[in-house]
PDB file of C-alpha atoms in Angstrom:
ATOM      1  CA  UNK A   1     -31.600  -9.333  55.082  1.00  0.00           C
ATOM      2  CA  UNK A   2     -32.095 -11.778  52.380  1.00  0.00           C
ATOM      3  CA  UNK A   3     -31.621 -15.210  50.994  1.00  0.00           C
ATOM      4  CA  UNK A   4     -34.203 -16.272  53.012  1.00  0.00           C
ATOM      5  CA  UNK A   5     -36.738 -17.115  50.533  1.00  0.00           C
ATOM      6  CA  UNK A   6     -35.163 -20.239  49.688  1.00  0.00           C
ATOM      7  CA  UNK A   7     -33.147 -18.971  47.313  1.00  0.00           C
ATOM      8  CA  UNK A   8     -29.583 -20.606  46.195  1.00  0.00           C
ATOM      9  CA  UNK A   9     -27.177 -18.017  44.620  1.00  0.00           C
ATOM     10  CA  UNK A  10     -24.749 -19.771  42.463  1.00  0.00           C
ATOM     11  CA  UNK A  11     -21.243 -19.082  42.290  1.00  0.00           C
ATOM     12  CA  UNK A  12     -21.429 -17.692  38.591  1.00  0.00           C
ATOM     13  CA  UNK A  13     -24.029 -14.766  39.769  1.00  0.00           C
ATOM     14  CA  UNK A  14     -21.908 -13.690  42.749  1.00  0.00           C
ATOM     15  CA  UNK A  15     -18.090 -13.867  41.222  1.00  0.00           C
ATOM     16  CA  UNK A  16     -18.114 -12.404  37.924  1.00  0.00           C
ATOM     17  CA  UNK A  17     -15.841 -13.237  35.469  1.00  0.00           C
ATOM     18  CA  UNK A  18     -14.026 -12.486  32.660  1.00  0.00           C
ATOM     19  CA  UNK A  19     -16.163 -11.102  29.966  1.00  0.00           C
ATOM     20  CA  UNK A  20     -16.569 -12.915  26.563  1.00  0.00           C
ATOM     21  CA  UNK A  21     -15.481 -11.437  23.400  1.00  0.00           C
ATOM     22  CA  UNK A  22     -18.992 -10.966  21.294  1.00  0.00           C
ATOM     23  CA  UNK A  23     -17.768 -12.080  17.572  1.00  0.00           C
ATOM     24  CA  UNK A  24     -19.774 -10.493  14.831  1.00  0.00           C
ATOM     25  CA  UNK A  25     -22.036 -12.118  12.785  1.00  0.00           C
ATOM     26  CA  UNK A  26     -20.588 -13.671   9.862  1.00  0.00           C
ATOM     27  CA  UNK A  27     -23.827 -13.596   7.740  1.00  0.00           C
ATOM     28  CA  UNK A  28     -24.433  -9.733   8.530  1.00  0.00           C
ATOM     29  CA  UNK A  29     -20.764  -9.248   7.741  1.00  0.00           C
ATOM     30  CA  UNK A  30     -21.591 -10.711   4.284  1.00  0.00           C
ATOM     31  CA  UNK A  31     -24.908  -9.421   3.884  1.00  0.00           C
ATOM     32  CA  UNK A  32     -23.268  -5.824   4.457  1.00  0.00           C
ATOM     33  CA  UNK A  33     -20.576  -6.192   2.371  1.00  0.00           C
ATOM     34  CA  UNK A  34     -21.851  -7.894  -1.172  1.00  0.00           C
ATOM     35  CA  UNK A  35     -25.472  -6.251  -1.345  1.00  0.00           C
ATOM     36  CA  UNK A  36     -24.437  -2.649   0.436  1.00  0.00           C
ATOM     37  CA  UNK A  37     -22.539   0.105  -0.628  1.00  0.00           C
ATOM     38  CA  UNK A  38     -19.206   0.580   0.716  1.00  0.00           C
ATOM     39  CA  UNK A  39     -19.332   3.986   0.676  1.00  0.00           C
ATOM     40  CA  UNK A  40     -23.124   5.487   1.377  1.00  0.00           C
ATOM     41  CA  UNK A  41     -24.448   1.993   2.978  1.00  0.00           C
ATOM     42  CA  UNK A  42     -27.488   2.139   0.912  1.00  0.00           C
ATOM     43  CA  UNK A  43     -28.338  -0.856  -0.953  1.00  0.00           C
ATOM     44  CA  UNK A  44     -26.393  -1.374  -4.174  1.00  0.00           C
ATOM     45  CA  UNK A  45     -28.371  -0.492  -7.265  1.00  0.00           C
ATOM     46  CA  UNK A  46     -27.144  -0.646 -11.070  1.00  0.00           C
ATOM     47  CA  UNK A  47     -24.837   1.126 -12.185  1.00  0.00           C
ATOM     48  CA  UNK A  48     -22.360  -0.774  -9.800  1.00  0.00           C
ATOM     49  CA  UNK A  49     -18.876   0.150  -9.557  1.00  0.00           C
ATOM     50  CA  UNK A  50     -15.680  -1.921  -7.945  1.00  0.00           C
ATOM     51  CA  UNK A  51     -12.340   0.235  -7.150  1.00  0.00           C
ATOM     52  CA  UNK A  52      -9.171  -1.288  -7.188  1.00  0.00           C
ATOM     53  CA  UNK A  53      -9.464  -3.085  -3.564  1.00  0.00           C
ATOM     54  CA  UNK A  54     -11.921  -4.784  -4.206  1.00  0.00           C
ATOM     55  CA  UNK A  55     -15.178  -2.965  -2.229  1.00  0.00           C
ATOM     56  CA  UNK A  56     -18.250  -2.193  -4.192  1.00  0.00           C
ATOM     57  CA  UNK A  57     -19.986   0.748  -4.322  1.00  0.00           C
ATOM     58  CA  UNK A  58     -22.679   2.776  -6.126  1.00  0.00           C
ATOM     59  CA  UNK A  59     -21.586   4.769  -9.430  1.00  0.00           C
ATOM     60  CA  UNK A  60     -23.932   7.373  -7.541  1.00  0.00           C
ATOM     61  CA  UNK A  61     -22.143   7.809  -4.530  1.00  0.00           C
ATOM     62  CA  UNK A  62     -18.934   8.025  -6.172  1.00  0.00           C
ATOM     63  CA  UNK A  63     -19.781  11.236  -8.374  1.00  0.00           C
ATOM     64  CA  UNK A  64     -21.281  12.646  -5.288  1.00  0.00           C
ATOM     65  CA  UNK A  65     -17.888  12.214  -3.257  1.00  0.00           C
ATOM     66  CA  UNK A  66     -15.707  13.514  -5.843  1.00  0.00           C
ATOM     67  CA  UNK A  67     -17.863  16.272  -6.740  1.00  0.00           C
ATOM     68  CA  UNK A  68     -18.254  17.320  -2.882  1.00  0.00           C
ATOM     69  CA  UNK A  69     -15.090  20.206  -2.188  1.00  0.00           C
ATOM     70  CA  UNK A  70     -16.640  21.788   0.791  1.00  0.00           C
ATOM     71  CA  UNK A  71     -13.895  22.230   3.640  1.00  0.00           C
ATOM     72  CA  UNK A  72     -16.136  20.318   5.903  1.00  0.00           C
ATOM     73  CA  UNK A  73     -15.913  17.365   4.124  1.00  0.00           C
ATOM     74  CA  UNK A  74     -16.390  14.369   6.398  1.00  0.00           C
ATOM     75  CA  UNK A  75     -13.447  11.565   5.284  1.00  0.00           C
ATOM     76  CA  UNK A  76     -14.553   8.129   4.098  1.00  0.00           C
ATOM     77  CA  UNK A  77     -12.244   5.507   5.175  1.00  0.00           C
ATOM     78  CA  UNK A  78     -13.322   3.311   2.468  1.00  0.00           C
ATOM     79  CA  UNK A  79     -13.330   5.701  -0.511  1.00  0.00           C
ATOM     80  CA  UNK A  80      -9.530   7.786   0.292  1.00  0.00           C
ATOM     81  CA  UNK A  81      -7.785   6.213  -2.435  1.00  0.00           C
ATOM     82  CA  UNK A  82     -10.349   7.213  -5.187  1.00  0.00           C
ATOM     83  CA  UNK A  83      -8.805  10.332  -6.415  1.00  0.00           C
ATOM     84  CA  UNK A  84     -11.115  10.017  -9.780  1.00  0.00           C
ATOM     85  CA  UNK A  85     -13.473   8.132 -11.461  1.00  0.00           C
ATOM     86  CA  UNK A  86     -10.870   6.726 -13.699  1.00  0.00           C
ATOM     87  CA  UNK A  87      -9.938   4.438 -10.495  1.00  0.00           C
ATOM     88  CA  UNK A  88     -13.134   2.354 -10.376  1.00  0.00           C
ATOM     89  CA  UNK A  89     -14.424   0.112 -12.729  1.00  0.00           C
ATOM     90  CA  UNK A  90     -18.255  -0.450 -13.562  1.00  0.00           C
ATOM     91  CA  UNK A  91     -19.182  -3.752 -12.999  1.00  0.00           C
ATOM     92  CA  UNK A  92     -20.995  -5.760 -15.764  1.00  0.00           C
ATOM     93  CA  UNK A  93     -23.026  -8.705 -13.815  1.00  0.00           C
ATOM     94  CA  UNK A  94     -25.221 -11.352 -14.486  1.00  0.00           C
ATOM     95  CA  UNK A  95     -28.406 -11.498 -12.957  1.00  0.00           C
ATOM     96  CA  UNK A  96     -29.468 -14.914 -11.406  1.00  0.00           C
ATOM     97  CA  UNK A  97     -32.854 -16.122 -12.209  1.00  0.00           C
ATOM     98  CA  UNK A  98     -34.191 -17.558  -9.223  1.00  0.00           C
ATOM     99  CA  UNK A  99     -33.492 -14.465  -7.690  1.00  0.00           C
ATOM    100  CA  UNK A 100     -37.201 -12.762  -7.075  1.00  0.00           C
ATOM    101  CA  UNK A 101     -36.174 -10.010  -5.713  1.00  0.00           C
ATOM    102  CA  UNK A 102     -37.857  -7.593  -2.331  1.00  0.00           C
ATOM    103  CA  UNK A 103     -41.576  -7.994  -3.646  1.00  0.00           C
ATOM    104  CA  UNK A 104     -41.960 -11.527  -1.972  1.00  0.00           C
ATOM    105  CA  UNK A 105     -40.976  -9.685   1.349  1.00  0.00           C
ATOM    106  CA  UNK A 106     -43.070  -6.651   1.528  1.00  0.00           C
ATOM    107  CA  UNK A 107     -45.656  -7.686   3.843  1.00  0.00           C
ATOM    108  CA  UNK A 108     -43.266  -9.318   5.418  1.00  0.00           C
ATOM    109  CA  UNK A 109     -45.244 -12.592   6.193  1.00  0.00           C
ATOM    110  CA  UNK A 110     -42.597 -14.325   4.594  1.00  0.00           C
ATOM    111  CA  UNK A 111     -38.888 -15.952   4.926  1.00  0.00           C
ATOM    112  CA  UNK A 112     -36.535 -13.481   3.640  1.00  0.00           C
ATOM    113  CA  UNK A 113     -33.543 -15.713   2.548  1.00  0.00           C
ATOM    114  CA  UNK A 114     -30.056 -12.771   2.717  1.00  0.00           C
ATOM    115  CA  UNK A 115     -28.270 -15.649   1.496  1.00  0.00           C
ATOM    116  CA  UNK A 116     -29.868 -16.048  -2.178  1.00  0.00           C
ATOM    117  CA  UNK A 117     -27.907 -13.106  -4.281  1.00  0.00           C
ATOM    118  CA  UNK A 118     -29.082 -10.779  -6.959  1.00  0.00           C
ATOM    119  CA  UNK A 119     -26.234 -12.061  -9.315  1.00  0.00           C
ATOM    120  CA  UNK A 120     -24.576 -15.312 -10.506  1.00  0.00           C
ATOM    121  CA  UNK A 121     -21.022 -15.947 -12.429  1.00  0.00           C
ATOM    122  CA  UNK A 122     -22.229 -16.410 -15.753  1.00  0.00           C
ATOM    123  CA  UNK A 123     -19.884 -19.718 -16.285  1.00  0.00           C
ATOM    124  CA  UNK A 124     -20.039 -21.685 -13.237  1.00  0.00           C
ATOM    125  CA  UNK A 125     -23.667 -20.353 -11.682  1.00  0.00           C
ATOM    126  CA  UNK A 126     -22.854 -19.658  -8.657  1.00  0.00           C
ATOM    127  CA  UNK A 127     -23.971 -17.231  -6.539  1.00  0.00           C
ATOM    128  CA  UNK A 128     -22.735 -14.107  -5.364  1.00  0.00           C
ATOM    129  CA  UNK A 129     -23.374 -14.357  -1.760  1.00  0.00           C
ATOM    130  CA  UNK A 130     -19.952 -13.873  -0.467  1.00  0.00           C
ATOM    131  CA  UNK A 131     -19.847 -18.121  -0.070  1.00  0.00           C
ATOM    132  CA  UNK A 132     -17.956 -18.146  -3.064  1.00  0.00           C
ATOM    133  CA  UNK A 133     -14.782 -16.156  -4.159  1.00  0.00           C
ATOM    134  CA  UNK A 134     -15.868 -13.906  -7.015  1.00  0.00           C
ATOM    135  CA  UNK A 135     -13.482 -11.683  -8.662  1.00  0.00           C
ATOM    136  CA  UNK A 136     -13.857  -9.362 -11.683  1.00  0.00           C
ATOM    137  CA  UNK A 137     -11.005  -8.081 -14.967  1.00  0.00           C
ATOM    138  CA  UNK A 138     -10.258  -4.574 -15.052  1.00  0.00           C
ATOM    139  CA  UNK A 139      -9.806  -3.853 -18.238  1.00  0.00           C
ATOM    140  CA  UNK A 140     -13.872  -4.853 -19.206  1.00  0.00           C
ATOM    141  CA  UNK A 141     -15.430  -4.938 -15.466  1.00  0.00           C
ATOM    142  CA  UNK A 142     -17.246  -8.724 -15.908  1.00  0.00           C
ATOM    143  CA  UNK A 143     -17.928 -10.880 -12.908  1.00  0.00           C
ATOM    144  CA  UNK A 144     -16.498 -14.283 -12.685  1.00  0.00           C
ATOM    145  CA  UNK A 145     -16.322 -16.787  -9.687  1.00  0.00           C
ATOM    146  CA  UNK A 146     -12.810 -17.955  -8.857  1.00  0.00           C
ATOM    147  CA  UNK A 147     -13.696 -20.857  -9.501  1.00  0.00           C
ATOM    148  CA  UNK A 148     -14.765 -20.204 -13.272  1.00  0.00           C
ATOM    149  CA  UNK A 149     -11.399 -18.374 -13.782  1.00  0.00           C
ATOM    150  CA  UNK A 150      -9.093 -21.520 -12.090  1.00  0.00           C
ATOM    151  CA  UNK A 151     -11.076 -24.178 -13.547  1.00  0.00           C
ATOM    152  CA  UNK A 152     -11.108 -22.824 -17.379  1.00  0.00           C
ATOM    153  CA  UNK A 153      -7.784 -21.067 -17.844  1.00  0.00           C
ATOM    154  CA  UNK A 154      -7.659 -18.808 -20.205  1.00  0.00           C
ATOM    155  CA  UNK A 155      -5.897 -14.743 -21.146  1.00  0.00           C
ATOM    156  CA  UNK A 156      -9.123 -14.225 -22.530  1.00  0.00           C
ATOM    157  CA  UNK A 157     -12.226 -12.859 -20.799  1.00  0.00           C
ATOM    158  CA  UNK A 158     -14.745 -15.749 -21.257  1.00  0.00           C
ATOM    159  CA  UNK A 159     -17.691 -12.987 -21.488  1.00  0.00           C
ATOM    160  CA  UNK A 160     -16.310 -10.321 -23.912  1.00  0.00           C
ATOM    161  CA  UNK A 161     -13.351 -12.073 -25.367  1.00  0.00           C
ATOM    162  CA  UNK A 162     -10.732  -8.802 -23.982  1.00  0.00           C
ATOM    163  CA  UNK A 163      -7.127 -10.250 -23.214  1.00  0.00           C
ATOM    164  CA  UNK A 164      -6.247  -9.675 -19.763  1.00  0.00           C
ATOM    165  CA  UNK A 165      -3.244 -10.511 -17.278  1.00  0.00           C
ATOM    166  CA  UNK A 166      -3.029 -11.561 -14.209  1.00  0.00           C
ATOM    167  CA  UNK A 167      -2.194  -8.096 -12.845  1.00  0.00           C
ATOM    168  CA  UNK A 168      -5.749  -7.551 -14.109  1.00  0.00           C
ATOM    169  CA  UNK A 169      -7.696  -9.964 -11.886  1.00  0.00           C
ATOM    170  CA  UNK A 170      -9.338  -7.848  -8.645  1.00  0.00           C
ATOM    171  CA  UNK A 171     -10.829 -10.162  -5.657  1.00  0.00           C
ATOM    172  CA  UNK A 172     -14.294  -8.973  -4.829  1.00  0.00           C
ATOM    173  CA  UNK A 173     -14.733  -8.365  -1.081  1.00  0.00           C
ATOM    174  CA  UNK A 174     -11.197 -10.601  -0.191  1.00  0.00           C
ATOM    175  CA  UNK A 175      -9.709 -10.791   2.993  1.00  0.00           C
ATOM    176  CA  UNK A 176      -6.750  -8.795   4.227  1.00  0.00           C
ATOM    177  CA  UNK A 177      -3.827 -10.605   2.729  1.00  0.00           C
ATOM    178  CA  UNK A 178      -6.173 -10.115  -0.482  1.00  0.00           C
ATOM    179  CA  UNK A 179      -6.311  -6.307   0.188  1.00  0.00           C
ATOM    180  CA  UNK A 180      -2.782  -6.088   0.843  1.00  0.00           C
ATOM    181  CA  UNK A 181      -1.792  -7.801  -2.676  1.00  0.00           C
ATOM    182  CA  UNK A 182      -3.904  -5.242  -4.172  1.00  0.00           C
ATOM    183  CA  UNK A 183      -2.922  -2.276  -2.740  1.00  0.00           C
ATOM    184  CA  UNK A 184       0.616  -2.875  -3.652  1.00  0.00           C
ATOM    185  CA  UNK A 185      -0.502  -3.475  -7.285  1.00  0.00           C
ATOM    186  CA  UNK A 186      -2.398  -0.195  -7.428  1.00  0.00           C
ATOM    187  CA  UNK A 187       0.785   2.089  -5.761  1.00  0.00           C
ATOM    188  CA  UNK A 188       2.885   0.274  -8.595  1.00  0.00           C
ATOM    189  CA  UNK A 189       0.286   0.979 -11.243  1.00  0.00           C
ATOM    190  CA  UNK A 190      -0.014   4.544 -10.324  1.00  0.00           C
ATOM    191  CA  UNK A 191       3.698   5.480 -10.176  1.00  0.00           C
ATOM    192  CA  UNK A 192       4.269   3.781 -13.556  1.00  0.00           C
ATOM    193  CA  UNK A 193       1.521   6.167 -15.092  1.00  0.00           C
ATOM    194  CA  UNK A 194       2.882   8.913 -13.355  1.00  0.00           C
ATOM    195  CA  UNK A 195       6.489   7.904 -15.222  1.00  0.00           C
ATOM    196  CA  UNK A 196       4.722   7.297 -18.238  1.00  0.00           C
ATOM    197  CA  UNK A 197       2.945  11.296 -18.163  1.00  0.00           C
ATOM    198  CA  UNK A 198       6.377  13.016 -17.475  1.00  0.00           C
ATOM    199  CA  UNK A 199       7.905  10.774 -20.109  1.00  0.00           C
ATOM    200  CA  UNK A 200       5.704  12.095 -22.353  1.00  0.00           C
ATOM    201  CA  UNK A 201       5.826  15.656 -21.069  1.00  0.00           C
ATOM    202  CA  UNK A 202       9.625  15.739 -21.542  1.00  0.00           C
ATOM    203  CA  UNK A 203       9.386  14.264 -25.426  1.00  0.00           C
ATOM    204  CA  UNK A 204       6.533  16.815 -25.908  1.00  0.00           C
ATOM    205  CA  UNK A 205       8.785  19.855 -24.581  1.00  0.00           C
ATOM    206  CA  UNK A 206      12.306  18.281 -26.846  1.00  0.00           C
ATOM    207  CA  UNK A 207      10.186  18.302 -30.150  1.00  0.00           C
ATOM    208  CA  UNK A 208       8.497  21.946 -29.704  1.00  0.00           C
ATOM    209  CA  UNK A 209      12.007  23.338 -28.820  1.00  0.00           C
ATOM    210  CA  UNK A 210      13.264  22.019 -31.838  1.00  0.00           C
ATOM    211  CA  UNK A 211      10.801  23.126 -34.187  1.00  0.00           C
ATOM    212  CA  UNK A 212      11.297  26.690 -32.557  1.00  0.00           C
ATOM    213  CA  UNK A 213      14.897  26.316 -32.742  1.00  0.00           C
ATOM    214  CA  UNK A 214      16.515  27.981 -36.146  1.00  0.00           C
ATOM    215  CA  UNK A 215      18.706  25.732 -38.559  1.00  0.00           C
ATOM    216  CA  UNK A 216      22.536  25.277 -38.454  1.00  0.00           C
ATOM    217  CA  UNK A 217      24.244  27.955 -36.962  1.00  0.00           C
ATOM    218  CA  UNK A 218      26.405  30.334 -39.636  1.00  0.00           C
ATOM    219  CA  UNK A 219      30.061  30.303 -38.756  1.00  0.00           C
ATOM    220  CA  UNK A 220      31.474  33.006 -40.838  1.00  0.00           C
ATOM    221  CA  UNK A 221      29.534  35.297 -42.843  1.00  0.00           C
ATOM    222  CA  UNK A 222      30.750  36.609 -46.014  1.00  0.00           C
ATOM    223  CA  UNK A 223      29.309  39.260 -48.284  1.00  0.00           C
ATOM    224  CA  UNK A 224      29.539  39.540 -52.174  1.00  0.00           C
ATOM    225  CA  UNK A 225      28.334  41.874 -54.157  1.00  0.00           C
ATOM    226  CA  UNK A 226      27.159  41.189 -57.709  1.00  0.00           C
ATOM    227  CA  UNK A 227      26.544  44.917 -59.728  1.00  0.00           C
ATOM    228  CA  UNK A 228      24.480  45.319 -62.973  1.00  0.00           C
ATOM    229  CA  UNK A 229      24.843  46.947 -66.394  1.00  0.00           C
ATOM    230  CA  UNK A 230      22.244  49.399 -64.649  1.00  0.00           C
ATOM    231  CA  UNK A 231      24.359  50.585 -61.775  1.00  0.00           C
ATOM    232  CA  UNK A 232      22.796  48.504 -59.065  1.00  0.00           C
ATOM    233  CA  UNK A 233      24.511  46.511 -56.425  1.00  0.00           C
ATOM    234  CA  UNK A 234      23.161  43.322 -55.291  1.00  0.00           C
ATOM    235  CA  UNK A 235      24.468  41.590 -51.695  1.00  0.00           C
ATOM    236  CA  UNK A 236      24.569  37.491 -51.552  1.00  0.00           C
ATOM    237  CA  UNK A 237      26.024  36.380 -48.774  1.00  0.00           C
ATOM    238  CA  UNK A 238      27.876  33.578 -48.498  1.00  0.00           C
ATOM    239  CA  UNK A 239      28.767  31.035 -45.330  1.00  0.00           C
ATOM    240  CA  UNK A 240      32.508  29.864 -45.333  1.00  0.00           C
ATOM    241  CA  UNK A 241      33.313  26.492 -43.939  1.00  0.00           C
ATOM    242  CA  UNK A 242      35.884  26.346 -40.503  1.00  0.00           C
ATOM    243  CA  UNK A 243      36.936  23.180 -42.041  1.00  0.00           C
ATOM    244  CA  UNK A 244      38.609  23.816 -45.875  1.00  0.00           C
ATOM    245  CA  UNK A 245      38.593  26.995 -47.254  1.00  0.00           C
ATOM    246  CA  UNK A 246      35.888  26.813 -49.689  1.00  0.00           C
ATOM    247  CA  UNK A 247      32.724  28.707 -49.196  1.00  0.00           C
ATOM    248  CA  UNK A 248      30.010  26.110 -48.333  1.00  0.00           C
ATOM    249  CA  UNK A 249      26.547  27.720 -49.446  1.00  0.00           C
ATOM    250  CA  UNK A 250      23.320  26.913 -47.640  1.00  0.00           C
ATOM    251  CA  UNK A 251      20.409  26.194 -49.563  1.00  0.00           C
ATOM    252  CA  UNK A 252      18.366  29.029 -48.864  1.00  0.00           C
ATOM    253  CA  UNK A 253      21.617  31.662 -50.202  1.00  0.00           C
ATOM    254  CA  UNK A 254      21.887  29.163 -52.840  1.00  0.00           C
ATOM    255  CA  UNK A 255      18.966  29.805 -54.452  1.00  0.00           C
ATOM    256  CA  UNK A 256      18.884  33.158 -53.518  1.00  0.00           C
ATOM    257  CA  UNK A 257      22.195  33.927 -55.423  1.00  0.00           C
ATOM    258  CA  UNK A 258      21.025  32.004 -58.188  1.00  0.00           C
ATOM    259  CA  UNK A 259      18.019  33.983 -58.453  1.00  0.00           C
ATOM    260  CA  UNK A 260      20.309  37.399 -58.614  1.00  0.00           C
ATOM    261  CA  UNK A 261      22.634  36.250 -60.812  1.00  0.00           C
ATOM    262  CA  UNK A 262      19.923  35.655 -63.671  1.00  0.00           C
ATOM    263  CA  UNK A 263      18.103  38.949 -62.923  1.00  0.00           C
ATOM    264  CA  UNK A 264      21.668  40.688 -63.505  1.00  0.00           C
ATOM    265  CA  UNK A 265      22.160  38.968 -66.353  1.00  0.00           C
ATOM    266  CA  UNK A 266      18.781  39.584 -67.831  1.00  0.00           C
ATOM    267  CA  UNK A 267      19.219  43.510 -66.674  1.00  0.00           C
ATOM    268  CA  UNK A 268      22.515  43.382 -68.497  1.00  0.00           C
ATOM    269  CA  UNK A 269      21.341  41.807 -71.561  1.00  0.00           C
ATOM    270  CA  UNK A 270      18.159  44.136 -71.930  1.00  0.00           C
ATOM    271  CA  UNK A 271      21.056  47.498 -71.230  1.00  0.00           C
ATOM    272  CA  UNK A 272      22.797  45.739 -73.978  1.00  0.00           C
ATOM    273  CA  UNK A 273      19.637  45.642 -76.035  1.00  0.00           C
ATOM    274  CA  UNK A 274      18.558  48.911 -75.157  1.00  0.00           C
ATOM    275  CA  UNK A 275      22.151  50.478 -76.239  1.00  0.00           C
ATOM    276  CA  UNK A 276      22.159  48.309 -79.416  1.00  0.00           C
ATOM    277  CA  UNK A 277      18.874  49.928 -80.751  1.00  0.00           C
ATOM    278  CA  UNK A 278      20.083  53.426 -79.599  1.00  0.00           C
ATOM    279  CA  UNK A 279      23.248  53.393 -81.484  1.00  0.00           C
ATOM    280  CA  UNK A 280      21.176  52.292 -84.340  1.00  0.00           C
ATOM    281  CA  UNK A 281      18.856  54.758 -84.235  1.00  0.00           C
ATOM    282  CA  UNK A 282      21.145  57.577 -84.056  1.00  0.00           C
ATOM    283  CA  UNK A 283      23.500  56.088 -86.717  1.00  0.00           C
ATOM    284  CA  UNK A 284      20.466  56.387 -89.281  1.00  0.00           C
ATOM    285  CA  UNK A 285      19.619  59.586 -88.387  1.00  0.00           C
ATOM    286  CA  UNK A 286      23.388  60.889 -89.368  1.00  0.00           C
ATOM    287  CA  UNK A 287      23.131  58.977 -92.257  1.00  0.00           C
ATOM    288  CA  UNK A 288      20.305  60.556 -93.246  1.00  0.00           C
ATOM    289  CA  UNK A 289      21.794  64.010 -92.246  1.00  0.00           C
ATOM    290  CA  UNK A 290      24.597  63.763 -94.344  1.00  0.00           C
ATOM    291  CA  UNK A 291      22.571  62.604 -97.645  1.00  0.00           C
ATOM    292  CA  UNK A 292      20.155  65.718 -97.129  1.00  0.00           C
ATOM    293  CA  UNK A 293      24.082  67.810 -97.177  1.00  0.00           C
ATOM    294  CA  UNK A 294      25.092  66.034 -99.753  1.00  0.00           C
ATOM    295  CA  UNK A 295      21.927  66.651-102.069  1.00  0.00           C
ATOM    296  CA  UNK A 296      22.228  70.331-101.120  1.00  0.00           C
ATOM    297  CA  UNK A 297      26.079  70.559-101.704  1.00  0.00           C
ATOM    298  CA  UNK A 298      25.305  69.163-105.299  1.00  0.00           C
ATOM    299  CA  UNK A 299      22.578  71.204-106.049  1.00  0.00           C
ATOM    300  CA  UNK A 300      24.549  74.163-105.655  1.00  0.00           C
ATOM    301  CA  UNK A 301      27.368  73.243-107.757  1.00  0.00           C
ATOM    302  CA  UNK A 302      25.114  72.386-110.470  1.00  0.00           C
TER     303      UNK A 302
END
């Protein structure tokens, strides 16, 4: 019926206990988050992006996500609050020398170290493992340790020489408190921008309605009429003030009453002209008329 082999059951194999929590790896955790994408979980290959959380990713799999509409669309948890490609940054890193790469590892008859990391800060040297806080600027996308940025303070990037803030700064892979800070920084970003484009939109709108808009408004219209010598009637008309009698003429009317006025008075001048050398004429033809009598008259008496 058993036991009697000589066997001694202990009291762990008959009573069974609570069960222990398995914890995760900590070195797969890091392994999968600084040399894997966040996003396709292929291994991260230049061009390298980072959004505004923090996670990295490859440029490729980003394109491919935003350019993918189809309904059935599976959602990625880690990639819902990249609405564009204007929300990530590409990352510009600096490659570590001892660093020899998967060719050491092929036949596999050697020690693959996951700790030793593709890329370094380029002022301190250390590696980008996930041992060391690493954090990169968002207005350039270079790689510094935390470390590099705390020890040599500076509003300058120490790679490119761009001036940056602190509102700038984005923590590589940082914990939850980290992600937290950053997400609130991002909401607050985006809303400004979104203030900042209707802003815009509004000043855009007030300028084109008033270069549509026609100039000052005419309160009472007045009509005078200006006739020439020749018999023809020209109209200026003229805008009277509300506020003092006087007729108040725009600049436009202005000129064009100006420009009547001297037409009339050249029409009048060349009527006056015109009559001048008619009366002349006809006053030497009677002249003329009356010698030709005269002759005759004279003739006859003689």
């Amino acid at each position: 019926m058993g036991c009697d082999g000589g066997t001694i059951p202990k009291r762990h194999e008959l009573v069974k206990g609570p069960r222990k929590v398995e914890k995760a790896d900590k070195n797969a955790e890091l392994v999968a988050k600084w040399h894997y994408c966040a996003l396709s979980q292929e291994k991260l290959r230049r061009p390298i992006v980072a959004c505004e959380l923090g996670r990295l990713y490859n440029k490729d799999a980003i394109i491919e996500f935003l350019l993918d509409k189809s309904a059935d669309k599976t959602p990625m948890t880690a990639a819902l609050h990249i609405k564009s490609i204007k929300n990530v940054t590409e990352l510009k890193l600096a490659d570590n020398p001892a660093w020899s790469g998967d060719k050491e590892s092929i036949k596999g008859d050697k020690y693959d170290d996951m700790q030793s990391a593709r890329f370094i800060c380029p002022v301190v040297g250390l590696e980008m493992n996930g041992r060391h806080r690493f954090c990169f600027l968002r207005n350039c996308g270079c790689v510094f340790s935390e470390r590099a940025l705390r020890e040599i303070k500076s509003e300058v990037c120490h790679k490119c020489g761009v001036p940056f803030q602190e509102e700038d700064v984005i923590i590589l892979n940082g914990n939850k408190e980290d992600v937290e800070v950053l997400k609130k920084r991002m909401e607050d970003r985006r809303l400004k921008s979104k203030l900042e484009k209707k802003s815009k939109k509004s000043k855009s709108a007030e300028s084109a309605s008033q270069q549509d808009s026609p100039g000052p408004s005419k309160a009472k219209d007045g009509k005078d009429c200006i006739s020439s010598s020749s018999g023809e009637k020209r109209q200026v008309t003229l805008t009277k003030s509300s506020d003092n009698g006087n007729s108040s003429v725009p600049g436009k009317v202005n000129k064009a009453s100006a420009t009547t006025t001297k037409r009339s008075i050249a029409d009048s001048e060349k009527s006056e002209a015109y009559k001048s050398i008619f009366t002349s004429h006809s006053s030497a033809k009677r002249s003329k008329e009356e010698c030709s009598n005269w002759v005759t008259h004279t003739a006859y008496c003689f």
